[in-house]
XYZ file of C-alpha atoms in Angstrom:
772
model
C 4.257 71.161 24.917
C 7.699 72.506 25.762
C 10.238 69.631 25.992
C 11.819 71.140 29.077
C 8.440 71.243 30.814
C 7.745 67.619 29.884
C 11.126 66.607 31.285
C 10.447 68.552 34.454
C 7.077 66.845 34.960
C 8.544 63.399 34.364
C 11.242 64.104 36.950
C 8.606 65.349 39.372
C 6.571 62.163 38.926
C 9.682 60.048 39.386
C 10.619 61.716 42.678
C 7.000 61.535 43.822
C 7.117 57.796 43.195
C 10.320 57.510 45.237
C 8.748 59.458 48.088
C 5.642 57.256 48.061
C 7.799 54.146 48.020
C 9.821 55.403 50.974
C 6.693 55.843 53.072
C 4.783 52.810 51.851
C 3.913 50.004 54.227
C 4.602 47.471 51.471
C 7.950 45.788 52.112
C 10.682 46.935 49.743
C 12.494 43.615 50.091
C 10.685 40.302 50.041
C 13.119 37.399 50.073
C 16.077 36.184 52.054
C 18.196 36.916 48.998
C 17.352 40.616 49.325
C 17.941 41.149 53.059
C 20.258 39.863 55.760
C 18.158 38.313 58.531
C 20.969 39.002 61.015
C 20.367 42.748 60.695
C 16.917 42.342 62.280
C 15.869 41.052 65.708
C 15.616 37.346 66.375
C 12.186 36.028 65.497
C 11.592 38.423 62.615
C 10.659 36.802 59.306
C 11.944 38.775 56.342
C 9.359 40.529 54.203
C 6.515 40.271 56.724
C 6.993 43.461 58.761
C 5.697 41.310 61.640
C 7.525 41.460 64.964
C 5.071 39.386 67.032
C 7.621 36.637 67.608
C 10.492 38.950 68.577
C 11.345 39.465 72.218
C 9.938 42.457 74.064
C 12.142 45.538 74.163
C 13.064 45.122 77.811
C 14.139 41.515 77.263
C 16.181 42.471 74.216
C 17.975 45.284 76.027
C 18.762 43.055 78.993
C 20.340 40.483 76.698
C 22.458 42.778 74.498
C 26.176 42.855 75.393
C 26.828 45.947 77.496
C 29.037 48.758 76.165
C 32.609 48.709 77.429
C 33.327 52.148 78.848
C 36.751 53.118 80.089
C 36.198 53.011 83.865
C 35.959 56.352 85.613
C 36.083 58.336 82.393
C 32.954 60.422 82.786
C 30.917 60.627 79.624
C 27.712 62.575 80.246
C 24.591 60.481 80.387
C 22.457 60.157 77.291
C 18.906 61.508 77.143
C 16.381 59.014 75.812
C 13.911 60.581 73.382
C 12.819 57.201 72.026
C 10.864 56.932 75.284
C 10.332 53.801 77.302
C 6.576 53.817 76.743
C 7.118 53.709 72.980
C 9.597 50.850 73.314
C 7.158 48.984 75.587
C 4.360 49.409 73.042
C 3.883 46.277 70.949
C 0.985 45.024 68.886
C -0.007 41.865 70.701
C -2.060 39.092 69.185
C -3.494 38.076 72.559
C -6.455 40.430 72.947
C -7.083 39.243 76.518
C -3.770 40.519 77.828
C -4.062 43.808 79.801
C -1.748 45.633 77.412
C -1.568 49.029 79.140
C -0.652 47.588 82.513
C 2.050 45.423 80.977
C 3.402 48.405 79.054
C 3.811 50.385 82.251
C 5.634 47.550 84.001
C 7.918 47.172 80.979
C 8.470 50.927 80.691
C 9.708 51.073 84.281
C 11.986 48.094 83.637
C 13.342 49.733 80.460
C 14.144 52.937 82.352
C 16.085 50.948 84.956
C 17.960 48.937 82.347
C 18.980 52.044 80.381
C 20.054 53.875 83.525
C 22.004 50.953 84.971
C 23.794 49.577 81.928
C 23.550 52.101 79.080
C 24.554 55.437 80.640
C 21.121 57.100 80.371
C 19.295 59.431 82.677
C 16.159 58.037 84.261
C 13.375 60.217 82.827
C 10.965 60.987 85.642
C 8.655 62.219 82.899
C 8.815 61.604 79.175
C 6.652 64.648 78.489
C 6.107 67.005 81.405
C 4.059 69.310 79.222
C 1.219 66.853 78.725
C 1.526 64.242 81.455
C 1.557 66.124 84.729
C -2.001 65.007 85.434
C -0.983 61.330 85.212
C 0.282 61.077 88.775
C -2.575 59.443 90.619
C -2.319 55.652 90.318
C 1.031 53.911 89.899
C -0.692 50.803 88.534
C -2.308 52.486 85.546
C -0.510 55.806 85.116
C 3.006 55.746 83.686
C 4.351 58.886 85.346
C 3.075 57.782 88.735
C 4.817 54.451 88.166
C 8.097 56.229 87.300
C 7.893 58.444 90.377
C 7.006 55.531 92.641
C 9.949 53.524 91.285
C 12.366 56.441 91.692
C 11.268 57.007 95.272
C 11.282 53.372 96.405
C 13.927 51.482 94.419
C 16.916 52.939 96.268
C 18.959 53.018 93.058
C 19.600 56.787 93.041
C 20.029 57.224 89.285
C 20.541 60.770 87.989
C 17.234 62.134 86.692
C 16.064 64.046 83.634
C 12.771 65.049 82.068
C 11.556 65.902 78.578
C 9.541 69.064 78.007
C 7.660 70.298 74.946
C 6.921 74.009 75.017
C 4.583 73.842 72.048
C 2.415 71.237 73.820
C 1.960 73.126 77.092
C -1.594 73.591 78.326
C -1.748 77.225 79.403
C -5.321 76.808 80.636
C -3.758 75.636 83.915
C -3.047 79.327 84.465
C -6.733 80.200 84.503
C -6.805 80.292 88.282
C -7.143 83.207 90.701
C -3.632 82.720 92.088
C -2.116 82.998 88.594
C -4.359 85.921 87.621
C -5.153 84.337 84.260
C -8.789 83.705 85.107
C -10.051 86.208 82.510
C -8.263 84.662 79.531
C -11.467 83.747 77.749
C -9.839 83.475 74.340
C -7.221 80.956 75.462
C -9.192 77.723 75.531
C -7.905 74.173 75.610
C -7.416 72.890 72.061
C -8.953 75.974 70.491
C -6.716 75.821 67.457
C -2.992 75.188 67.751
C -2.562 77.185 70.929
C -1.522 74.978 73.781
C 1.268 77.420 74.573
C 1.264 81.202 74.318
C 4.265 81.325 71.978
C 2.252 79.551 69.257
C -1.241 80.688 70.257
C -3.135 81.762 67.142
C -5.820 83.769 68.924
C -4.143 86.002 71.465
C -5.441 89.181 69.880
C -9.050 90.134 70.588
C -11.408 92.835 69.348
C -12.540 93.400 72.947
C -9.457 92.564 74.985
C -9.739 91.536 78.616
C -6.498 91.884 80.591
C -4.157 90.446 81.613
C -3.622 88.065 78.696
C -5.863 89.273 75.867
C -4.401 91.859 73.569
C -5.864 94.373 71.097
C -5.770 93.557 67.412
C -2.414 94.618 65.996
C -0.572 94.433 69.318
C 1.017 90.963 69.072
C 1.353 89.488 65.605
C 3.515 91.205 62.995
C 1.345 93.022 60.433
C 2.000 94.803 57.183
C 0.798 98.343 56.422
C -2.581 96.956 55.303
C -3.088 95.241 58.644
C -2.542 91.716 57.343
C -0.742 89.255 59.598
C 2.807 88.342 58.609
C 3.736 84.671 58.865
C 7.300 83.278 59.103
C 7.024 81.731 55.664
C 4.508 81.378 52.894
C 1.364 79.505 54.014
C 2.699 78.977 57.558
C 0.566 79.737 60.634
C 0.658 83.042 62.483
C 3.542 83.212 64.841
C 5.473 85.133 67.425
C 6.583 88.740 67.514
C 10.224 89.700 68.156
C 9.279 93.079 69.643
C 10.719 93.485 73.122
C 7.372 94.771 74.374
C 5.812 91.348 73.752
C 8.303 89.275 75.703
C 6.201 89.376 78.859
C 3.340 87.673 76.976
C 5.338 84.549 76.344
C 6.590 84.193 79.919
C 3.237 82.598 80.676
C 4.598 79.435 79.036
C 7.250 79.187 81.729
C 4.564 79.638 84.358
C 2.582 76.779 82.803
C 5.652 74.525 82.753
C 6.393 75.456 86.357
C 2.859 74.411 87.307
C 3.301 71.103 85.465
C 6.707 70.372 87.012
C 5.389 71.296 90.439
C 3.072 68.290 90.235
C 6.096 66.009 89.911
C 8.105 67.756 92.585
C 5.632 68.890 95.240
C 1.902 68.517 94.785
C 1.026 65.328 92.864
C -0.193 62.275 94.719
C 3.075 60.695 93.606
C 5.888 63.235 93.646
C 9.654 63.119 93.998
C 11.291 62.851 97.378
C 13.802 65.454 98.512
C 16.612 63.046 97.713
C 15.267 62.536 94.192
C 14.877 66.284 93.547
C 18.582 66.691 94.311
C 19.345 64.204 91.516
C 17.583 66.149 88.735
C 20.460 66.850 86.336
C 18.865 67.655 82.984
C 15.817 69.279 81.415
C 15.637 68.518 77.692
C 13.339 70.909 75.823
C 11.869 70.315 72.367
C 11.656 74.092 71.720
C 10.142 73.896 68.241
C 8.729 77.400 68.577
C 9.460 80.936 67.336
C 10.834 80.062 63.887
C 12.986 82.426 61.873
C 11.076 84.677 59.465
C 12.238 83.982 55.928
C 12.847 86.129 52.862
C 10.101 86.969 50.395
C 10.612 86.285 46.664
C 11.829 89.856 46.161
C 14.668 89.213 48.644
C 13.562 91.248 51.660
C 12.690 89.731 55.030
C 8.992 89.343 55.760
C 9.367 91.168 59.078
C 10.453 94.319 57.272
C 6.796 94.838 56.275
C 5.962 95.588 59.923
C 6.967 99.216 60.523
C 7.478 98.867 64.290
C 9.738 95.862 63.817
C 11.523 97.466 60.870
C 12.270 100.573 62.930
C 13.428 98.517 65.938
C 15.825 96.531 63.754
C 17.393 99.735 62.389
C 18.704 100.664 65.830
C 22.092 99.650 67.201
C 23.422 97.040 67.491
C 21.283 95.514 64.719
C 21.692 98.271 62.128
C 19.072 96.781 59.851
C 20.213 93.141 60.155
C 16.841 91.431 60.555
C 18.323 87.978 61.207
C 20.421 89.399 64.020
C 17.421 91.281 65.413
C 15.016 88.342 65.486
C 17.785 86.005 66.713
C 18.334 88.240 69.740
C 14.595 88.204 70.416
C 14.463 84.412 70.107
C 17.407 84.118 72.497
C 15.732 86.401 75.021
C 12.419 84.504 74.877
C 14.133 81.122 75.256
C 16.316 82.328 78.105
C 13.363 83.903 79.937
C 11.645 80.514 79.752
C 14.748 78.568 80.830
C 15.757 80.873 83.664
C 12.230 81.112 85.088
C 12.218 77.321 85.501
C 15.772 76.901 86.772
C 15.341 79.726 89.316
C 11.840 78.772 90.477
C 11.546 78.777 94.257
C 8.608 76.399 93.989
C 10.609 73.806 92.089
C 13.832 74.004 94.108
C 15.901 72.496 91.307
C 19.604 71.894 91.982
C 21.769 74.772 90.834
C 23.645 72.315 88.605
C 20.543 71.224 86.651
C 21.257 71.396 82.926
C 18.914 72.756 80.265
C 19.371 71.958 76.576
C 17.189 72.863 73.606
C 16.653 70.687 70.553
C 18.406 71.618 67.278
C 20.736 74.316 68.478
C 23.045 73.947 65.515
C 25.590 75.884 63.492
C 23.801 75.118 60.249
C 20.266 75.117 58.911
C 17.313 77.418 58.594
C 17.102 78.161 62.292
C 18.215 81.419 63.899
C 21.854 82.481 63.958
C 24.109 80.186 65.966
C 25.581 83.297 67.579
C 22.304 83.687 69.490
C 21.073 80.097 69.706
C 24.176 78.797 71.461
C 23.476 81.165 74.343
C 20.141 79.469 74.999
C 21.955 76.308 76.158
C 22.946 76.179 79.785
C 26.677 75.506 79.878
C 27.748 72.023 80.953
C 31.050 72.037 82.820
C 31.648 75.471 81.342
C 31.105 74.271 77.757
C 28.353 74.943 75.234
C 26.833 71.793 73.746
C 25.078 72.262 70.387
C 22.342 69.706 69.650
C 22.073 69.194 65.860
C 19.582 66.641 64.547
C 21.308 63.996 62.424
C 18.737 61.505 61.174
C 19.775 58.922 58.552
C 16.464 57.119 58.262
C 17.439 55.423 54.976
C 20.854 53.911 54.237
C 21.607 56.152 51.242
C 20.954 59.334 53.235
C 24.125 58.954 55.305
C 26.155 61.458 53.236
C 23.348 63.856 52.334
C 23.410 67.455 53.419
C 19.670 67.449 53.996
C 16.671 65.694 52.566
C 13.329 66.379 54.189
C 13.626 65.608 57.896
C 16.923 63.808 57.331
C 20.319 65.399 57.843
C 23.388 63.334 56.989
C 27.142 63.599 57.335
C 27.529 66.743 55.238
C 25.007 68.621 57.392
C 26.840 67.473 60.523
C 30.221 68.487 59.122
C 29.019 71.966 58.177
C 27.453 72.377 61.619
C 30.645 71.307 63.348
C 32.769 73.695 61.285
C 30.514 76.622 62.071
C 30.247 75.706 65.768
C 34.001 75.407 66.194
C 35.841 77.472 63.584
C 33.709 80.034 61.767
C 29.965 80.634 61.989
C 30.077 82.512 58.695
C 30.256 85.897 60.387
C 33.814 85.745 61.658
C 33.067 84.138 65.040
C 35.091 81.137 66.227
C 33.316 79.619 69.246
C 35.473 76.492 69.703
C 32.435 74.457 70.837
C 34.329 71.175 70.533
C 31.698 68.988 72.198
C 28.148 68.399 71.019
C 25.126 66.298 72.015
C 23.268 65.474 68.797
C 19.777 64.097 68.353
C 20.190 60.944 66.271
C 17.964 58.398 64.581
C 18.316 55.474 62.204
C 14.740 55.859 61.020
C 11.225 55.279 62.256
C 9.271 54.091 59.246
C 6.828 51.470 60.512
C 8.069 49.282 57.675
C 11.343 48.513 59.409
C 13.020 47.184 56.269
C 13.380 50.752 54.986
C 15.254 52.037 58.037
C 19.045 52.103 58.358
C 20.290 48.900 59.963
C 22.393 48.565 63.140
C 25.859 47.993 61.651
C 25.842 51.003 59.344
C 24.346 53.168 62.080
C 27.068 52.169 64.539
C 29.854 52.957 62.070
C 28.330 56.350 61.317
C 27.998 57.263 65.012
C 31.615 56.342 65.758
C 32.729 58.862 63.140
C 30.443 61.421 64.822
C 32.135 60.727 68.159
C 35.468 61.763 66.622
C 33.843 65.114 65.785
C 32.991 65.700 69.448
C 29.635 63.920 69.897
C 30.047 63.237 73.602
C 26.519 62.089 74.386
C 23.368 61.493 72.390
C 19.637 62.135 72.292
C 18.368 59.019 70.454
C 15.002 59.686 68.840
C 12.230 57.702 67.176
C 8.985 59.306 65.995
C 5.977 58.784 68.236
C 3.804 57.116 65.615
C 5.564 53.784 65.970
C 4.025 50.562 67.148
C 5.885 47.344 67.832
C 8.550 49.116 69.825
C 10.564 45.891 69.950
C 11.564 46.674 66.364
C 13.202 49.955 67.432
C 14.706 49.416 70.896
C 18.129 48.638 69.410
C 18.361 52.331 68.493
C 18.766 53.098 72.205
C 21.736 50.722 72.452
C 23.790 51.508 69.347
C 24.676 55.149 70.229
C 26.031 53.983 73.586
C 28.381 51.464 71.978
C 29.813 54.417 70.025
C 29.934 56.607 73.141
C 31.837 53.911 75.038
C 34.509 53.860 72.326
C 34.691 57.626 72.759
C 35.428 57.171 76.455
C 38.675 55.482 75.416
C 39.515 58.473 73.209
C 38.558 61.151 75.714
C 41.942 62.864 75.631
C 41.778 63.101 71.814
C 38.372 64.792 71.939
C 38.983 67.052 74.931
C 42.438 68.278 73.915
C 42.960 67.305 70.276
C 41.241 68.394 67.087
C 39.421 66.734 64.220
C 41.313 66.868 60.948
C 39.586 68.612 58.060
C 40.034 65.778 55.567
C 40.372 66.189 51.808
C 36.763 66.181 50.546
C 35.754 69.870 50.529
C 32.174 71.105 50.714
C 30.919 73.991 48.582
C 27.932 75.919 49.893
C 25.595 78.102 47.869
C 26.245 81.833 48.040
C 29.650 81.243 49.546
C 33.142 81.841 48.256
C 35.581 78.984 48.687
C 34.890 75.736 50.511
C 34.701 74.350 54.015
C 36.010 70.955 55.191
C 33.908 67.797 55.396
C 36.078 66.082 58.060
C 36.184 63.114 55.662
C 39.118 61.568 53.819
C 39.084 60.301 50.247
C 39.506 56.577 49.898
C 38.970 53.642 47.533
C 35.197 54.017 47.554
C 32.947 57.055 48.010
C 30.907 55.017 50.513
C 33.850 54.610 52.858
C 33.498 57.017 55.765
C 36.939 57.816 57.168
C 37.485 60.392 59.920
C 40.625 61.255 61.891
C 41.334 63.171 65.084
C 44.805 64.256 66.162
C 45.894 64.214 69.786
C 47.641 67.055 71.577
C 50.295 66.981 74.256
C 49.820 69.607 76.951
C 53.454 70.706 76.557
C 54.349 69.825 72.954
C 51.097 70.732 71.210
C 49.837 68.581 68.309
C 51.635 65.236 68.141
C 51.699 62.385 65.635
C 49.108 60.388 67.507
C 45.757 59.868 65.800
C 42.373 58.283 66.387
C 40.969 56.872 63.129
C 37.479 55.605 62.314
C 36.805 53.742 59.094
C 33.281 52.543 58.283
C 31.631 51.048 55.205
C 28.353 52.799 54.447
C 25.485 51.373 52.382
C 23.111 52.812 49.791
C 20.384 50.261 50.498
C 19.607 47.444 52.888
C 20.217 44.920 50.124
C 22.370 42.077 51.378
C 24.886 42.560 48.560
C 24.969 46.350 48.598
C 28.392 46.557 50.235
C 31.015 44.255 51.772
C 31.112 43.605 55.485
C 34.830 44.433 55.572
C 37.515 45.749 53.267
C 40.885 47.450 53.185
C 40.850 51.210 52.656
C 43.651 53.562 51.653
C 43.797 57.276 52.427
C 46.379 60.010 52.823
C 47.278 61.285 56.275
C 49.814 64.104 56.118
C 52.707 62.774 54.024
C 51.744 59.132 54.539
C 49.463 56.856 52.550
C 47.804 54.499 55.024
C 46.077 51.214 54.173
C 44.041 49.679 56.969
C 41.052 47.324 57.537
C 37.553 48.783 57.930
C 34.139 47.242 58.590
C 30.472 48.106 58.190
C 30.054 48.597 61.954
C 33.067 50.865 62.010
C 36.640 50.153 63.059
C 38.284 52.533 65.513
C 42.062 52.649 65.808
C 44.834 54.486 67.578
C 47.787 55.165 65.268
C 50.810 56.567 67.093
C 54.102 57.335 65.385
C 55.209 60.066 67.779
C 58.000 57.660 68.765
C 59.568 56.451 65.501
C 61.231 53.639 67.451
C 57.855 52.281 68.612
C 55.129 52.910 66.042
C 51.822 51.612 67.376
C 48.551 50.732 65.654
C 45.754 49.022 67.545
C 41.969 48.670 67.484
C 39.546 49.677 70.243
C 36.329 48.056 69.042
C 37.263 44.755 67.439
C 34.538 42.942 69.398
C 31.724 44.961 67.806
C 29.559 43.176 65.225
C 27.543 44.373 62.225
C 24.438 42.364 63.144
C 21.427 43.351 65.207
C 22.573 43.179 68.874
C 20.383 40.085 69.377
C 23.057 38.191 67.454
C 26.161 39.593 69.112
C 28.345 36.982 70.767
C 27.864 36.118 74.434
C 31.596 35.450 74.698
C 34.121 38.108 75.679
C 36.950 38.603 73.234
C 39.336 41.306 74.411
C 42.412 42.791 72.810
C 45.081 42.927 75.511
C 46.007 46.525 74.665
C 42.414 47.657 75.391
C 42.828 47.346 79.135
C 40.690 48.920 81.845
C 43.236 50.178 84.353
C 42.159 53.583 85.549
C 45.659 54.937 86.055
C 48.697 54.713 83.812
C 51.232 52.049 84.691
C 54.811 52.518 83.527
C 55.431 48.798 83.960
C 53.984 48.013 80.526
C 53.371 49.558 77.125
C 51.597 48.739 73.878
C 53.776 47.496 71.016
C 52.900 46.603 67.417
C 54.504 44.376 64.816
C 53.622 43.761 61.191
C 53.567 47.439 60.163
C 55.076 47.587 56.668
C 56.538 50.938 55.573
C 57.672 51.491 52.001
C 58.417 55.136 51.297
C 55.237 57.073 51.947
C 53.127 53.887 51.962
C 52.217 52.407 55.312
C 50.499 49.007 55.286
C 48.496 48.413 58.469
C 46.450 45.456 57.247
C 48.272 42.704 59.131
C 49.330 44.237 62.425
C 49.566 42.459 65.762
C 49.495 44.711 68.824
C 50.166 43.454 72.307
C 51.189 44.278 75.863
C 54.921 44.303 76.533
C 56.040 44.390 80.171
C 59.060 46.593 80.759
C 59.366 45.307 84.324
C 57.335 42.962 86.488
C 54.379 45.140 87.491
C 53.505 45.671 91.138
C 49.803 45.748 90.272
C 47.862 43.708 87.693
C 46.610 44.678 84.287
C 42.800 44.756 84.434
C 39.930 43.815 82.084
C 36.262 44.247 82.998
C 33.428 42.136 81.607
C 29.752 41.683 82.455
C 27.570 38.658 81.653
C 24.003 39.677 80.881
C 20.846 38.868 82.759
C 19.604 36.649 79.957
C 19.080 33.227 81.501
C 22.247 31.835 79.918
C 24.355 29.659 82.226
C 27.604 31.503 82.804
C 30.307 28.838 82.838
C 33.392 30.145 81.080
C 36.731 28.891 79.899
C 39.603 31.373 79.895
C 42.112 31.523 77.043
C 45.088 33.867 76.775
C 47.055 34.481 73.576
C 50.620 34.982 74.758
C 54.305 34.293 74.103
C 57.524 34.411 76.092
C 61.242 34.209 75.409
C 61.664 32.041 78.524
C 59.281 29.813 80.441
C 56.822 32.105 82.144
C 53.401 32.350 83.688
C 50.550 34.629 84.703
C 48.740 34.854 88.023
C 45.003 35.362 87.549
C 42.341 36.794 89.850
C 38.657 37.185 89.040
C 37.152 39.784 91.354
C 33.596 41.082 91.834
C 31.230 42.217 94.551
C 30.624 38.507 95.187
C 34.257 37.730 96.042
C 37.477 36.573 94.391
C 38.641 33.484 92.518
C 42.365 32.843 91.867
C 44.084 30.799 89.182
C 47.233 30.841 87.079
C 49.004 29.777 83.902
C 52.522 28.415 84.431
C 53.452 26.915 81.064
C 53.937 29.854 78.694
C 57.052 28.631 76.907
C 56.707 29.485 73.210
C 58.345 32.391 71.434
C 55.474 32.269 68.936
C 51.965 33.476 69.663
C 49.958 30.624 71.163
C 46.599 30.243 72.865
C 46.908 28.968 76.442
C 43.863 27.593 78.198
C 43.662 28.136 81.927
C 42.778 24.832 83.680
C 42.670 22.954 80.335
C 39.624 20.947 79.276
C 37.428 22.353 82.008
C 35.655 25.621 82.750
C 37.853 28.055 84.638
C 34.951 30.105 85.978
C 31.821 28.215 87.014
C 28.381 29.705 87.567
C 29.163 33.411 87.278
C 26.215 35.546 88.294
C 23.344 36.009 85.854
C 22.432 39.274 87.550
C 24.494 41.813 85.613
C 27.496 41.634 87.915
C 30.635 43.366 86.658
C 33.709 41.153 86.905
C 37.310 42.337 86.982
C 39.874 39.997 85.439
C 43.340 40.740 86.845
C 46.471 39.443 85.118
C 49.877 39.649 86.796
C 52.899 38.143 84.975
C 55.500 36.337 87.065
C 58.301 37.919 84.991
C 58.646 40.550 82.298
C 59.369 38.080 79.495
C 55.729 37.271 78.851
C 53.757 39.302 76.278
C 49.961 39.216 75.911
C 48.019 39.667 72.665
C 44.398 38.788 73.492
C 42.017 37.216 76.001
C 38.936 35.066 75.423
C 36.349 34.340 78.082
C 34.130 31.842 76.315
C 31.122 29.727 77.185
C 31.172 26.056 76.204
C 29.683 25.415 72.782
C 26.810 22.939 72.465
């Protein structure tokens, strides 16, 4: 046998083994020496894949520390594609428990928790396309329970819904009023044909109008009459001919009928007030794929004479990708606009509509057309790439199966902002990616929370303003996955403190180029070379409205992993990279470290961290204390009474050492209003008695007036003995708790600090519970 063939077969068997291992239910790691128990929820025993003893999803989410958004910086709400019913689904050992009823109660509670504390829309339906008939009994039907809660809770959360065009049941149109009563060949579950756009049996030898069509009138066919599929061995599919567009509009009519149940006609339907709060429709849109090339290099659609002739006309001039992309855009927009403009539905004019995987890169249709299928949000187009890193080592991959890593994201961002490959620069700076850390039912394979958080922070610097977290619907034990709803919001909250960088600045290209097949030259990866190829470093430069780009940068450094092995990578390290004409060395962590580095004023170079309180562990293990860097304050307006200063920056030629920097608040004058920090104890049953410590110094004896304010009232205190020129921790009301019995009901507290003179400087604040 040929040696090359033998080698090929051995390689094939090896990769087959890897694929089987990746999808096996047998744990990859078996001992505490292999895995870090702190990367999994409390109660999980390593190597068992058994989450029976872990808290339910709703209890976990209610106990996680809340993200710390910059107040009044509006980051668009996230859209939850993990779904509350999946998170509420656990395998329970008590067979007598009424599981379904408990799931519904928990699903409603999860929706409220995500909407209240995690910046999510409340989904009034998690699949309109298949669940519109579940609106009859709020005690046993999830959608009825959601609607009842929305109508009666008085909480007025903004609303969204998830729709799946390919899962629509067009048999609802077989009614006299819809004039689809004669569609005998469109039967429920007769093949893969829930919606017209993917119906396999539209054509009929003896057609009966209005929705049966003669053979050869819908599906692309070659000169021998054979159907043309989008790719080899794929099912029959759609036709890009303009004459067929009216066929597919029936899908929009079916979705309208389904949505009408939620809005007008179901036993439980939204109130007028609730309808006004519908802000987003999120559509799966996995329909009408791009027709690929045949082995001889010509597009499959060219074998259909009618399509070939249509594509020869202006403006296509024989460009089959352009031709079918325009058809795809038209079909998607017909569907979108029919729903948004429906007089039956009465949706607010501001209701958004986004499709899944509208991206500058991949095997989808041209971005030039796809981007126009998104309804603009605040005048901006938001692409929605899917970035799934379901195994640790996939983080830097371009693409592997259903997984797209950093390289895929970087290519997408370049094409969406700078050059789509055809000379178009769209400047779509913001995006709203679908993200996942994996959904293998053997949870020990999936990417763990710390690495995922570091990766998402770097995505935020590339313009990821909000997220669509996703977990596949075959999961059980949802309490093993609910953390994936929380982690993207921690990253988004950091982004709220960098809003000006993302809105007005630009991401730097980095110095690790990407080479694409069939392309001359390279494109940037938005990554910077460092000490280790598994260090993910991204930088964004700020812009002044008058001066243009300035020497003020947001930097994310994160340590990625190649496996979940406990010794695969360090938890923290120092990393060195080149920024312009400087060589920076700074500390990075697995969960990502986000900094502001500002040397626009050479007399006051500043370097400080925004996310020091984040941890690498599963959120179950995050501290209940509140440790706050003084420079990460929550005042909503600028105050010229103080500024951030840094000391410990060591500059030697082009080398800048940032590994031992102390940043703090310096008061230029005594402020007329306090500096503010917001914190929120969780509703977790933990007694909220706190001591307050402030790390401060002063050149003369000084003090700080303190007010703790909330909806429940105010408590005043003070420190009057700050007398050291060295940094020192000062305890307010020493040896006793400063704040007693703070609410265990998710109350947001505002800590106000007002110095009595401008000699005092503040480095950090700790609000800590007594240790047992």
